[in-house]
PDB file of C-alpha atoms in Angstrom:
ATOM      1  CA  MET A   1      -1.272 -17.223   5.112  1.00  0.00           C
ATOM      2  CA  ARG A   2      -1.549 -15.122   1.948  1.00  0.00           C
ATOM      3  CA  ARG A   3      -2.684 -18.156  -0.006  1.00  0.00           C
ATOM      4  CA  PHE A   4      -5.542 -18.713   2.431  1.00  0.00           C
ATOM      5  CA  ALA A   5      -6.568 -15.060   2.273  1.00  0.00           C
ATOM      6  CA  ARG A   6      -6.425 -14.878  -1.530  1.00  0.00           C
ATOM      7  CA  THR A   7      -8.686 -17.905  -1.823  1.00  0.00           C
ATOM      8  CA  GLN A   8     -11.030 -16.244   0.704  1.00  0.00           C
ATOM      9  CA  LYS A   9     -10.335 -18.905   3.336  1.00  0.00           C
ATOM     10  CA  VAL A  10     -10.561 -16.218   5.968  1.00  0.00           C
ATOM     11  CA  GLU A  11     -10.668 -18.392   9.086  1.00  0.00           C
ATOM     12  CA  GLU A  12      -7.604 -20.375   7.958  1.00  0.00           C
ATOM     13  CA  ALA A  13      -5.675 -17.181   7.149  1.00  0.00           C
ATOM     14  CA  ILE A  14      -6.447 -15.622  10.525  1.00  0.00           C
ATOM     15  CA  TYR A  15      -5.627 -18.903  12.287  1.00  0.00           C
ATOM     16  CA  ALA A  16      -2.251 -19.054  10.519  1.00  0.00           C
ATOM     17  CA  PHE A  17      -1.547 -15.514  11.666  1.00  0.00           C
ATOM     18  CA  ASN A  18      -2.535 -16.182  15.276  1.00  0.00           C
ATOM     19  CA  VAL A  19      -0.766 -19.550  15.540  1.00  0.00           C
ATOM     20  CA  MET A  20       2.616 -17.988  14.729  1.00  0.00           C
ATOM     21  CA  ALA A  21       3.116 -17.098  18.393  1.00  0.00           C
ATOM     22  CA  LYS A  22       2.561 -20.737  19.406  1.00  0.00           C
ATOM     23  CA  TYR A  23       5.671 -21.692  17.462  1.00  0.00           C
ATOM     24  CA  ASP A  24       7.700 -18.767  18.806  1.00  0.00           C
ATOM     25  CA  LEU A  25       7.248 -16.885  15.538  1.00  0.00           C
ATOM     26  CA  VAL A  26       6.557 -13.283  16.452  1.00  0.00           C
ATOM     27  CA  PRO A  27       4.126 -11.732  13.946  1.00  0.00           C
ATOM     28  CA  ASN A  28       6.114  -8.910  12.431  1.00  0.00           C
ATOM     29  CA  LEU A  29       4.974  -5.964  10.372  1.00  0.00           C
ATOM     30  CA  ALA A  30       5.554  -7.850   7.112  1.00  0.00           C
ATOM     31  CA  ALA A  31       3.223 -10.659   8.202  1.00  0.00           C
ATOM     32  CA  PHE A  32       0.680  -8.132   9.436  1.00  0.00           C
ATOM     33  CA  ASN A  33       0.830  -6.153   6.187  1.00  0.00           C
ATOM     34  CA  GLY A  34       0.672  -9.333   4.113  1.00  0.00           C
ATOM     35  CA  LEU A  35      -2.481 -10.563   5.796  1.00  0.00           C
ATOM     36  CA  LEU A  36      -4.208  -7.184   5.657  1.00  0.00           C
ATOM     37  CA  SER A  37      -3.274  -6.642   2.030  1.00  0.00           C
ATOM     38  CA  ALA A  38      -4.554 -10.054   0.970  1.00  0.00           C
ATOM     39  CA  LEU A  39      -7.799  -9.673   2.927  1.00  0.00           C
ATOM     40  CA  CYS A  40      -8.468  -6.235   1.470  1.00  0.00           C
ATOM     41  CA  LYS A  41      -7.738  -7.360  -2.081  1.00  0.00           C
ATOM     42  CA  ALA A  42     -10.113 -10.278  -1.560  1.00  0.00           C
ATOM     43  CA  LYS A  43     -12.773  -7.751  -0.410  1.00  0.00           C
ATOM     44  CA  ASN A  44     -12.812  -9.259   3.086  1.00  0.00           C
ATOM     45  CA  VAL A  45     -12.746  -5.776   4.581  1.00  0.00           C
ATOM     46  CA  ARG A  46     -14.665  -6.668   7.746  1.00  0.00           C
ATOM     47  CA  ASN A  47     -12.065  -9.280   8.683  1.00  0.00           C
ATOM     48  CA  ALA A  48      -9.312  -6.863   7.740  1.00  0.00           C
ATOM     49  CA  GLN A  49     -10.780  -4.376  10.193  1.00  0.00           C
ATOM     50  CA  GLU A  50     -10.790  -6.989  12.972  1.00  0.00           C
ATOM     51  CA  ILE A  51      -7.152  -7.824  12.266  1.00  0.00           C
ATOM     52  CA  PHE A  52      -6.312  -4.141  12.061  1.00  0.00           C
ATOM     53  CA  GLU A  53      -7.538  -3.663  15.628  1.00  0.00           C
ATOM     54  CA  LEU A  54      -4.598  -5.846  16.727  1.00  0.00           C
ATOM     55  CA  ARG A  55      -2.153  -3.285  15.299  1.00  0.00           C
ATOM     56  CA  ASP A  56      -1.221  -1.882  18.728  1.00  0.00           C
ATOM     57  CA  ARG A  57       1.301  -4.725  19.054  1.00  0.00           C
ATOM     58  CA  LEU A  58       3.197  -3.240  16.161  1.00  0.00           C
ATOM     59  CA  SER A  59       4.460   0.185  15.211  1.00  0.00           C
ATOM     60  CA  PRO A  60       2.043   2.007  12.886  1.00  0.00           C
ATOM     61  CA  MET A  61       3.136   2.359   9.276  1.00  0.00           C
ATOM     62  CA  SER A  62       1.543   4.408   6.546  1.00  0.00           C
ATOM     63  CA  LYS A  63       1.945   1.536   4.084  1.00  0.00           C
ATOM     64  CA  LEU A  64      -0.121  -0.682   6.355  1.00  0.00           C
ATOM     65  CA  LEU A  65      -2.870   1.901   6.570  1.00  0.00           C
ATOM     66  CA  VAL A  66      -2.893   2.490   2.833  1.00  0.00           C
ATOM     67  CA  PHE A  67      -3.538  -1.225   2.308  1.00  0.00           C
ATOM     68  CA  CYS A  68      -6.658  -0.876   4.440  1.00  0.00           C
ATOM     69  CA  LEU A  69      -7.763   2.247   2.601  1.00  0.00           C
ATOM     70  CA  THR A  70      -7.388   0.498  -0.746  1.00  0.00           C
ATOM     71  CA  GLY A  71      -9.622  -2.368   0.279  1.00  0.00           C
ATOM     72  CA  GLY A  72     -12.295  -0.280   1.967  1.00  0.00           C
ATOM     73  CA  GLY A  73     -14.198   1.034  -1.025  1.00  0.00           C
ATOM     74  CA  GLU A  74     -17.396  -0.781  -0.119  1.00  0.00           C
ATOM     75  CA  ARG A  75     -17.222   0.378   3.500  1.00  0.00           C
ATOM     76  CA  PRO A  76     -16.017   4.003   3.398  1.00  0.00           C
ATOM     77  CA  ILE A  77     -16.449   4.518   7.152  1.00  0.00           C
ATOM     78  CA  PHE A  78     -13.526   2.170   7.739  1.00  0.00           C
ATOM     79  CA  PRO A  79     -10.942   4.081   5.649  1.00  0.00           C
ATOM     80  CA  SER A  80     -12.192   7.400   7.053  1.00  0.00           C
ATOM     81  CA  VAL A  81     -11.507   6.158  10.584  1.00  0.00           C
ATOM     82  CA  ILE A  82      -8.118   4.782   9.588  1.00  0.00           C
ATOM     83  CA  PHE A  83      -7.213   8.036   7.875  1.00  0.00           C
ATOM     84  CA  GLY A  84      -7.912   9.926  11.098  1.00  0.00           C
ATOM     85  CA  GLU A  85      -5.911   7.440  13.165  1.00  0.00           C
ATOM     86  CA  MET A  86      -3.086   7.643  10.674  1.00  0.00           C
ATOM     87  CA  VAL A  87      -2.757  11.373  11.326  1.00  0.00           C
ATOM     88  CA  ASP A  88      -3.161  10.911  15.102  1.00  0.00           C
ATOM     89  CA  VAL A  89      -0.205   8.510  15.345  1.00  0.00           C
ATOM     90  CA  GLY A  90       2.031  10.841  13.370  1.00  0.00           C
ATOM     91  CA  CYS A  91       1.963   9.196   9.941  1.00  0.00           C
ATOM     92  CA  SER A  92       1.896  12.011   7.403  1.00  0.00           C
ATOM     93  CA  PRO A  93      -0.465  11.215   4.517  1.00  0.00           C
ATOM     94  CA  ASP A  94       1.135  11.412   1.091  1.00  0.00           C
ATOM     95  CA  VAL A  95      -0.444  12.067  -2.294  1.00  0.00           C
ATOM     96  CA  VAL A  96      -1.228   8.351  -2.755  1.00  0.00           C
ATOM     97  CA  THR A  97      -3.122   8.219   0.537  1.00  0.00           C
ATOM     98  CA  TYR A  98      -5.080  11.357  -0.322  1.00  0.00           C
ATOM     99  CA  LYS A  99      -5.874   9.983  -3.773  1.00  0.00           C
ATOM    100  CA  ILE A 100      -7.273   6.785  -2.278  1.00  0.00           C
ATOM    101  CA  MET A 101      -9.396   8.714   0.220  1.00  0.00           C
ATOM    102  CA  VAL A 102     -10.888  10.995  -2.445  1.00  0.00           C
ATOM    103  CA  ASN A 103     -11.628   8.045  -4.725  1.00  0.00           C
ATOM    104  CA  VAL A 104     -13.240   5.961  -1.961  1.00  0.00           C
ATOM    105  CA  LEU A 105     -15.419   8.821  -0.740  1.00  0.00           C
ATOM    106  CA  CYS A 106     -16.514   9.839  -4.238  1.00  0.00           C
ATOM    107  CA  LYS A 107     -17.482   6.264  -5.091  1.00  0.00           C
ATOM    108  CA  ALA A 108     -19.617   6.265  -1.955  1.00  0.00           C
ATOM    109  CA  GLY A 109     -21.313   9.504  -3.076  1.00  0.00           C
ATOM    110  CA  ARG A 110     -19.721  11.482  -0.246  1.00  0.00           C
ATOM    111  CA  ILE A 111     -18.202  14.226  -2.363  1.00  0.00           C
ATOM    112  CA  GLY A 112     -18.507  16.810   0.417  1.00  0.00           C
ATOM    113  CA  GLU A 113     -16.093  14.791   2.547  1.00  0.00           C
ATOM    114  CA  ALA A 114     -13.869  14.250  -0.485  1.00  0.00           C
ATOM    115  CA  LEU A 115     -13.620  18.027  -0.921  1.00  0.00           C
ATOM    116  CA  GLU A 116     -12.599  18.363   2.731  1.00  0.00           C
ATOM    117  CA  VAL A 117      -9.777  15.917   2.029  1.00  0.00           C
ATOM    118  CA  VAL A 118      -8.676  18.033  -0.951  1.00  0.00           C
ATOM    119  CA  LYS A 119      -8.707  21.168   1.241  1.00  0.00           C
ATOM    120  CA  GLU A 120      -6.586  19.345   3.790  1.00  0.00           C
ATOM    121  CA  MET A 121      -4.160  18.460   1.006  1.00  0.00           C
ATOM    122  CA  ASP A 122      -3.791  22.140   0.123  1.00  0.00           C
ATOM    123  CA  SER A 123      -3.231  23.162   3.735  1.00  0.00           C
ATOM    124  CA  SER A 124      -0.562  20.484   4.161  1.00  0.00           C
ATOM    125  CA  GLY A 125       1.271  21.585   1.013  1.00  0.00           C
ATOM    126  CA  CYS A 126       0.368  18.432  -0.924  1.00  0.00           C
ATOM    127  CA  LYS A 127      -0.841  19.331  -4.419  1.00  0.00           C
ATOM    128  CA  ALA A 128      -3.958  17.611  -5.751  1.00  0.00           C
ATOM    129  CA  THR A 129      -3.250  15.497  -8.821  1.00  0.00           C
ATOM    130  CA  LEU A 130      -4.926  15.256 -12.206  1.00  0.00           C
ATOM    131  CA  PHE A 131      -6.441  11.936 -11.100  1.00  0.00           C
ATOM    132  CA  ILE A 132      -8.111  13.574  -8.104  1.00  0.00           C
ATOM    133  CA  TYR A 133      -9.639  16.326 -10.235  1.00  0.00           C
ATOM    134  CA  SER A 134     -10.823  13.732 -12.763  1.00  0.00           C
ATOM    135  CA  VAL A 135     -12.575  11.795  -9.986  1.00  0.00           C
ATOM    136  CA  LEU A 136     -14.253  14.969  -8.713  1.00  0.00           C
ATOM    137  CA  VAL A 137     -15.436  16.008 -12.194  1.00  0.00           C
ATOM    138  CA  HIS A 138     -16.759  12.497 -12.852  1.00  0.00           C
ATOM    139  CA  THR A 139     -18.607  12.373  -9.527  1.00  0.00           C
ATOM    140  CA  TYR A 140     -20.219  15.754 -10.112  1.00  0.00           C
ATOM    141  CA  GLY A 141     -21.325  14.459 -13.505  1.00  0.00           C
ATOM    142  CA  VAL A 142     -22.873  11.347 -11.970  1.00  0.00           C
ATOM    143  CA  GLU A 143     -24.799  13.592  -9.569  1.00  0.00           C
ATOM    144  CA  ASN A 144     -25.855  15.909 -12.454  1.00  0.00           C
ATOM    145  CA  ARG A 145     -24.039  18.817 -10.790  1.00  0.00           C
ATOM    146  CA  ILE A 146     -22.764  20.144 -14.084  1.00  0.00           C
ATOM    147  CA  GLU A 147     -21.809  23.638 -12.865  1.00  0.00           C
ATOM    148  CA  ASP A 148     -19.649  22.143 -10.126  1.00  0.00           C
ATOM    149  CA  ALA A 149     -18.049  19.800 -12.668  1.00  0.00           C
ATOM    150  CA  VAL A 150     -17.178  22.712 -14.969  1.00  0.00           C
ATOM    151  CA  ASP A 151     -15.919  24.876 -12.084  1.00  0.00           C
ATOM    152  CA  THR A 152     -13.668  22.045 -10.902  1.00  0.00           C
ATOM    153  CA  PHE A 153     -12.307  21.574 -14.419  1.00  0.00           C
ATOM    154  CA  PHE A 154     -11.523  25.287 -14.802  1.00  0.00           C
ATOM    155  CA  TYR A 155     -10.017  25.496 -11.313  1.00  0.00           C
ATOM    156  CA  MET A 156      -7.716  22.624 -12.220  1.00  0.00           C
ATOM    157  CA  GLU A 157      -6.481  24.636 -15.211  1.00  0.00           C
ATOM    158  CA  ILE A 158      -6.053  27.772 -13.085  1.00  0.00           C
ATOM    159  CA  VAL A 159      -3.763  25.973 -10.616  1.00  0.00           C
ATOM    160  CA  GLY A 160      -1.600  24.838 -13.516  1.00  0.00           C
ATOM    161  CA  ILE A 161      -2.503  21.170 -13.924  1.00  0.00           C
ATOM    162  CA  GLU A 162      -2.349  20.146 -17.571  1.00  0.00           C
ATOM    163  CA  ASP A 163      -5.441  18.484 -19.029  1.00  0.00           C
ATOM    164  CA  ASP A 164      -5.418  14.951 -20.379  1.00  0.00           C
ATOM    165  CA  VAL A 165      -7.977  12.728 -22.079  1.00  0.00           C
ATOM    166  CA  VAL A 166      -9.124  11.204 -18.760  1.00  0.00           C
ATOM    167  CA  VAL A 167     -10.331  14.478 -17.245  1.00  0.00           C
ATOM    168  CA  TYR A 168     -11.809  15.537 -20.585  1.00  0.00           C
ATOM    169  CA  ASN A 169     -13.738  12.253 -20.715  1.00  0.00           C
ATOM    170  CA  ALA A 170     -15.049  12.979 -17.222  1.00  0.00           C
ATOM    171  CA  LEU A 171     -16.236  16.422 -18.356  1.00  0.00           C
ATOM    172  CA  ILE A 172     -17.791  15.014 -21.536  1.00  0.00           C
ATOM    173  CA  GLY A 173     -19.578  12.383 -19.452  1.00  0.00           C
ATOM    174  CA  ALA A 174     -20.893  15.135 -17.172  1.00  0.00           C
ATOM    175  CA  PHE A 175     -22.376  17.046 -20.115  1.00  0.00           C
ATOM    176  CA  CYS A 176     -23.819  13.840 -21.570  1.00  0.00           C
ATOM    177  CA  SER A 177     -25.525  13.049 -18.271  1.00  0.00           C
ATOM    178  CA  VAL A 178     -27.517  16.295 -18.542  1.00  0.00           C
ATOM    179  CA  LYS A 179     -28.035  15.901 -22.317  1.00  0.00           C
ATOM    180  CA  LYS A 180     -25.988  18.962 -23.323  1.00  0.00           C
ATOM    181  CA  ILE A 181     -24.631  17.600 -26.610  1.00  0.00           C
ATOM    182  CA  LYS A 182     -23.647  21.042 -27.946  1.00  0.00           C
ATOM    183  CA  ASN A 183     -21.386  21.484 -24.936  1.00  0.00           C
ATOM    184  CA  VAL A 184     -19.875  18.071 -25.651  1.00  0.00           C
ATOM    185  CA  TYR A 185     -18.880  19.229 -29.122  1.00  0.00           C
ATOM    186  CA  ARG A 186     -17.346  22.391 -27.644  1.00  0.00           C
ATOM    187  CA  VAL A 187     -15.270  20.259 -25.294  1.00  0.00           C
ATOM    188  CA  LEU A 188     -14.120  18.090 -28.211  1.00  0.00           C
ATOM    189  CA  LYS A 189     -13.110  21.233 -30.101  1.00  0.00           C
ATOM    190  CA  ASP A 190     -11.184  22.442 -27.048  1.00  0.00           C
ATOM    191  CA  MET A 191      -9.397  19.080 -26.901  1.00  0.00           C
ATOM    192  CA  ASP A 192      -8.398  19.448 -30.542  1.00  0.00           C
ATOM    193  CA  CYS A 193      -7.092  22.989 -29.990  1.00  0.00           C
ATOM    194  CA  LYS A 194      -4.958  21.813 -27.063  1.00  0.00           C
ATOM    195  CA  GLY A 195      -3.674  18.736 -28.876  1.00  0.00           C
ATOM    196  CA  VAL A 196      -5.376  16.255 -26.543  1.00  0.00           C
ATOM    197  CA  LYS A 197      -6.381  13.242 -28.619  1.00  0.00           C
ATOM    198  CA  PRO A 198      -9.680  11.500 -27.856  1.00  0.00           C
ATOM    199  CA  ASN A 199      -9.659   7.761 -27.211  1.00  0.00           C
ATOM    200  CA  SER A 200     -12.155   4.936 -27.564  1.00  0.00           C
ATOM    201  CA  LYS A 201     -13.738   5.840 -24.232  1.00  0.00           C
ATOM    202  CA  THR A 202     -14.403   9.369 -25.513  1.00  0.00           C
ATOM    203  CA  LEU A 203     -16.056   7.883 -28.566  1.00  0.00           C
ATOM    204  CA  ASN A 204     -18.173   5.444 -26.565  1.00  0.00           C
ATOM    205  CA  ILE A 205     -19.395   8.042 -24.053  1.00  0.00           C
ATOM    206  CA  VAL A 206     -20.715  10.318 -26.801  1.00  0.00           C
ATOM    207  CA  LEU A 207     -22.124   7.517 -28.956  1.00  0.00           C
ATOM    208  CA  ASN A 208     -24.058   6.020 -26.052  1.00  0.00           C
ATOM    209  CA  SER A 209     -25.467   9.430 -25.175  1.00  0.00           C
ATOM    210  CA  LEU A 210     -26.593  10.082 -28.766  1.00  0.00           C
ATOM    211  CA  ILE A 211     -28.197   6.659 -29.032  1.00  0.00           C
ATOM    212  CA  ASP A 212     -29.977   7.050 -25.689  1.00  0.00           C
ATOM    213  CA  GLU A 213     -31.570  10.181 -27.160  1.00  0.00           C
ATOM    214  CA  GLU A 214     -32.369   8.208 -30.349  1.00  0.00           C
ATOM    215  CA  TYR A 215     -30.104  10.417 -32.470  1.00  0.00           C
ATOM    216  CA  THR A 216     -28.963   7.450 -34.548  1.00  0.00           C
ATOM    217  CA  ASN A 217     -28.161   9.488 -37.670  1.00  0.00           C
ATOM    218  CA  GLU A 218     -26.017  11.859 -35.638  1.00  0.00           C
ATOM    219  CA  ALA A 219     -24.348   8.884 -33.921  1.00  0.00           C
ATOM    220  CA  PHE A 220     -23.389   7.427 -37.307  1.00  0.00           C
ATOM    221  CA  ARG A 221     -21.999  10.781 -38.509  1.00  0.00           C
ATOM    222  CA  PHE A 222     -20.054  11.164 -35.273  1.00  0.00           C
ATOM    223  CA  PHE A 223     -18.638   7.650 -35.589  1.00  0.00           C
ATOM    224  CA  ARG A 224     -17.469   8.238 -39.169  1.00  0.00           C
ATOM    225  CA  LYS A 225     -15.777  11.479 -38.135  1.00  0.00           C
ATOM    226  CA  MET A 226     -14.121  10.196 -34.973  1.00  0.00           C
ATOM    227  CA  VAL A 227     -12.669   6.952 -36.359  1.00  0.00           C
ATOM    228  CA  LYS A 228     -10.302   9.164 -38.357  1.00  0.00           C
ATOM    229  CA  VAL A 229      -8.675  10.443 -35.166  1.00  0.00           C
ATOM    230  CA  CYS A 230      -9.077   7.616 -32.630  1.00  0.00           C
ATOM    231  CA  GLN A 231      -9.161   3.827 -32.650  1.00  0.00           C
ATOM    232  CA  PRO A 232     -12.514   2.219 -31.766  1.00  0.00           C
ATOM    233  CA  ASP A 233     -12.650  -0.710 -29.352  1.00  0.00           C
ATOM    234  CA  ALA A 234     -14.982  -3.708 -29.103  1.00  0.00           C
ATOM    235  CA  ASP A 235     -17.598  -1.675 -27.225  1.00  0.00           C
ATOM    236  CA  THR A 236     -17.612   0.919 -30.011  1.00  0.00           C
ATOM    237  CA  TYR A 237     -18.362  -1.710 -32.629  1.00  0.00           C
ATOM    238  CA  THR A 238     -21.123  -3.142 -30.450  1.00  0.00           C
ATOM    239  CA  VAL A 239     -22.706   0.296 -30.137  1.00  0.00           C
ATOM    240  CA  MET A 240     -22.568   0.858 -33.901  1.00  0.00           C
ATOM    241  CA  ILE A 241     -23.991  -2.587 -34.683  1.00  0.00           C
ATOM    242  CA  ASN A 242     -26.871  -1.657 -32.395  1.00  0.00           C
ATOM    243  CA  VAL A 243     -27.320   1.621 -34.309  1.00  0.00           C
ATOM    244  CA  PHE A 244     -27.539  -0.137 -37.667  1.00  0.00           C
ATOM    245  CA  CYS A 245     -29.948  -2.736 -36.293  1.00  0.00           C
ATOM    246  CA  LYS A 246     -32.227   0.025 -35.002  1.00  0.00           C
ATOM    247  CA  ARG A 247     -32.095   1.675 -38.438  1.00  0.00           C
ATOM    248  CA  ASN A 248     -32.943  -1.724 -39.989  1.00  0.00           C
ATOM    249  CA  GLU A 249     -29.688  -1.561 -41.974  1.00  0.00           C
ATOM    250  CA  LEU A 250     -28.833  -5.188 -41.302  1.00  0.00           C
ATOM    251  CA  ASN A 251     -26.360  -5.547 -44.175  1.00  0.00           C
ATOM    252  CA  THR A 252     -24.345  -2.644 -42.775  1.00  0.00           C
ATOM    253  CA  ALA A 253     -24.566  -4.177 -39.292  1.00  0.00           C
ATOM    254  CA  LEU A 254     -23.174  -7.451 -40.678  1.00  0.00           C
ATOM    255  CA  LYS A 255     -20.382  -5.566 -42.467  1.00  0.00           C
ATOM    256  CA  MET A 256     -19.509  -3.884 -39.176  1.00  0.00           C
ATOM    257  CA  TRP A 257     -19.493  -7.335 -37.549  1.00  0.00           C
ATOM    258  CA  LYS A 258     -17.122  -8.636 -40.210  1.00  0.00           C
ATOM    259  CA  TYR A 259     -14.871  -5.574 -39.916  1.00  0.00           C
ATOM    260  CA  MET A 260     -14.778  -6.072 -36.152  1.00  0.00           C
ATOM    261  CA  GLY A 261     -13.417  -9.580 -36.751  1.00  0.00           C
ATOM    262  CA  LEU A 262     -10.789  -8.298 -39.186  1.00  0.00           C
ATOM    263  CA  LYS A 263      -9.597  -5.919 -36.471  1.00  0.00           C
ATOM    264  CA  GLU A 264      -9.282  -8.964 -34.170  1.00  0.00           C
ATOM    265  CA  PHE A 265     -11.883  -7.823 -31.659  1.00  0.00           C
ATOM    266  CA  PHE A 266     -13.507 -10.860 -30.052  1.00  0.00           C
ATOM    267  CA  PRO A 267     -17.277 -10.306 -29.723  1.00  0.00           C
ATOM    268  CA  SER A 268     -18.782 -10.562 -26.261  1.00  0.00           C
ATOM    269  CA  MET A 269     -22.136 -12.056 -25.324  1.00  0.00           C
ATOM    270  CA  HIS A 270     -23.580  -8.539 -25.481  1.00  0.00           C
ATOM    271  CA  THR A 271     -22.290  -8.008 -29.039  1.00  0.00           C
ATOM    272  CA  PHE A 272     -23.729 -11.339 -30.163  1.00  0.00           C
ATOM    273  CA  SER A 273     -27.048 -10.553 -28.469  1.00  0.00           C
ATOM    274  CA  VAL A 274     -27.363  -7.132 -30.110  1.00  0.00           C
ATOM    275  CA  LEU A 275     -26.862  -8.521 -33.607  1.00  0.00           C
ATOM    276  CA  ILE A 276     -28.957 -11.655 -33.048  1.00  0.00           C
ATOM    277  CA  ASP A 277     -31.854  -9.544 -31.739  1.00  0.00           C
ATOM    278  CA  GLY A 278     -31.485  -7.150 -34.661  1.00  0.00           C
ATOM    279  CA  LEU A 279     -31.536  -9.961 -37.209  1.00  0.00           C
ATOM    280  CA  TYR A 280     -34.525 -11.594 -35.543  1.00  0.00           C
ATOM    281  CA  GLU A 281     -36.457  -8.315 -35.482  1.00  0.00           C
ATOM    282  CA  GLY A 282     -35.537  -7.845 -39.142  1.00  0.00           C
ATOM    283  CA  SER A 283     -37.010 -11.269 -40.001  1.00  0.00           C
ATOM    284  CA  ASN A 284     -33.592 -12.748 -40.819  1.00  0.00           C
ATOM    285  CA  THR A 285     -34.094 -15.681 -38.463  1.00  0.00           C
ATOM    286  CA  SER A 286     -31.793 -18.065 -40.342  1.00  0.00           C
ATOM    287  CA  LYS A 287     -28.799 -15.749 -39.910  1.00  0.00           C
ATOM    288  CA  ALA A 288     -29.795 -15.106 -36.297  1.00  0.00           C
ATOM    289  CA  CYS A 289     -29.800 -18.874 -35.617  1.00  0.00           C
ATOM    290  CA  MET A 290     -26.393 -19.249 -37.268  1.00  0.00           C
ATOM    291  CA  LEU A 291     -24.957 -16.543 -35.015  1.00  0.00           C
ATOM    292  CA  LEU A 292     -26.529 -18.161 -31.952  1.00  0.00           C
ATOM    293  CA  GLU A 293     -24.889 -21.491 -32.847  1.00  0.00           C
ATOM    294  CA  ASP A 294     -21.574 -19.708 -33.433  1.00  0.00           C
ATOM    295  CA  MET A 295     -21.840 -18.036 -30.031  1.00  0.00           C
ATOM    296  CA  ILE A 296     -22.480 -21.355 -28.268  1.00  0.00           C
ATOM    297  CA  GLU A 297     -19.623 -23.052 -30.158  1.00  0.00           C
ATOM    298  CA  LYS A 298     -17.291 -20.305 -28.924  1.00  0.00           C
ATOM    299  CA  GLY A 299     -18.272 -21.175 -25.359  1.00  0.00           C
ATOM    300  CA  ILE A 300     -20.332 -18.049 -24.761  1.00  0.00           C
ATOM    301  CA  PRO A 301     -23.546 -18.885 -22.872  1.00  0.00           C
ATOM    302  CA  PRO A 302     -26.652 -17.146 -24.245  1.00  0.00           C
ATOM    303  CA  PRO A 303     -28.325 -14.595 -21.958  1.00  0.00           C
ATOM    304  CA  LEU A 304     -31.103 -15.886 -19.729  1.00  0.00           C
TER     305      LEU A 304
END
C-alpha cells in the first residue's frame, strides 16, 4: 500500500486499503496512518483528505492528524480544518503541531491566522519556539512589513528565547527586501557581539541584495571580509563569478571558478551559464565554447 502511494499510484493504494476488509483484514490505525502519511508526502493531499474522512471508524490520534498537517502546505484550508477537529475530539496539540500550523499558514501568506495560532499556544501554556519566530520574521520580510519583523525579533528576545543564525538570517533578509543595507550591517555587528556566527546563507542573502542594487564593488568587499569568518557554498561562488563577469574581470572570474573546483564544489547549470554568458559578452567565445562542451560532457543539459 505504501509502495503504491509513494509512486503516486493513488487508485492502487486506496484499493489496497479498501480491499483489506474483503480478506478479513481490519484496517487498523497503523494502516490508516501509513496510507495517509505516504499520500501526504507524495503531495496527494486531496486523496489524503478523502481517506481522512473515513477516520470515524478509528480512534482519533494526534500523530495521524499531524501527518495530514505536514502534507497540506499547498492546501492550507485542509490542515486548518483538521487542527480544529483535533481540538474538538480532545487531542491536545503539542509544539510540533503548532509549529506545522504556523509554517503552513505563513507559507500561504496567512500570517494573521498564524499569529492567532501563536496566541493560542501562549494561552495553552505551550511556548513558541525559535523556529516559529524565525518563520514569522521571514514572512514579515517577504511581505515588506519590516517593523513587524523587527518587533517580532525583539519580542522573541524579551521572552527569553536565545537567537541563532536562522532567525538572524530571517531578519537580514527582511532588511534586504526593503533595501536597508545599513541595518543589515548593524544586524551583522549584533551577531558578532553575541557570538552568533554567520553561515553561507547569511553571506548569500547579503551578496544577492548588493548585486541586485548593482553595488558590485561593495559586494566584492563584503565577500572578502566574510570569507574570513564563514565558509562559502556553491551558490556563493556562483554569485561572485557573476559579479566579476559584470565587472568584466574575466580572469578573476575564471580564478574563482578554479578555486571553486579546488574546494570540491560541483558547478550547477546556473554556475556554468553565468560564466559562459560572461565569457561570451567579454568576447572570449573560445573559452565559452570549451565550458559549454565541458558542461554537456558532465551530463548537464544547457538551458533552453
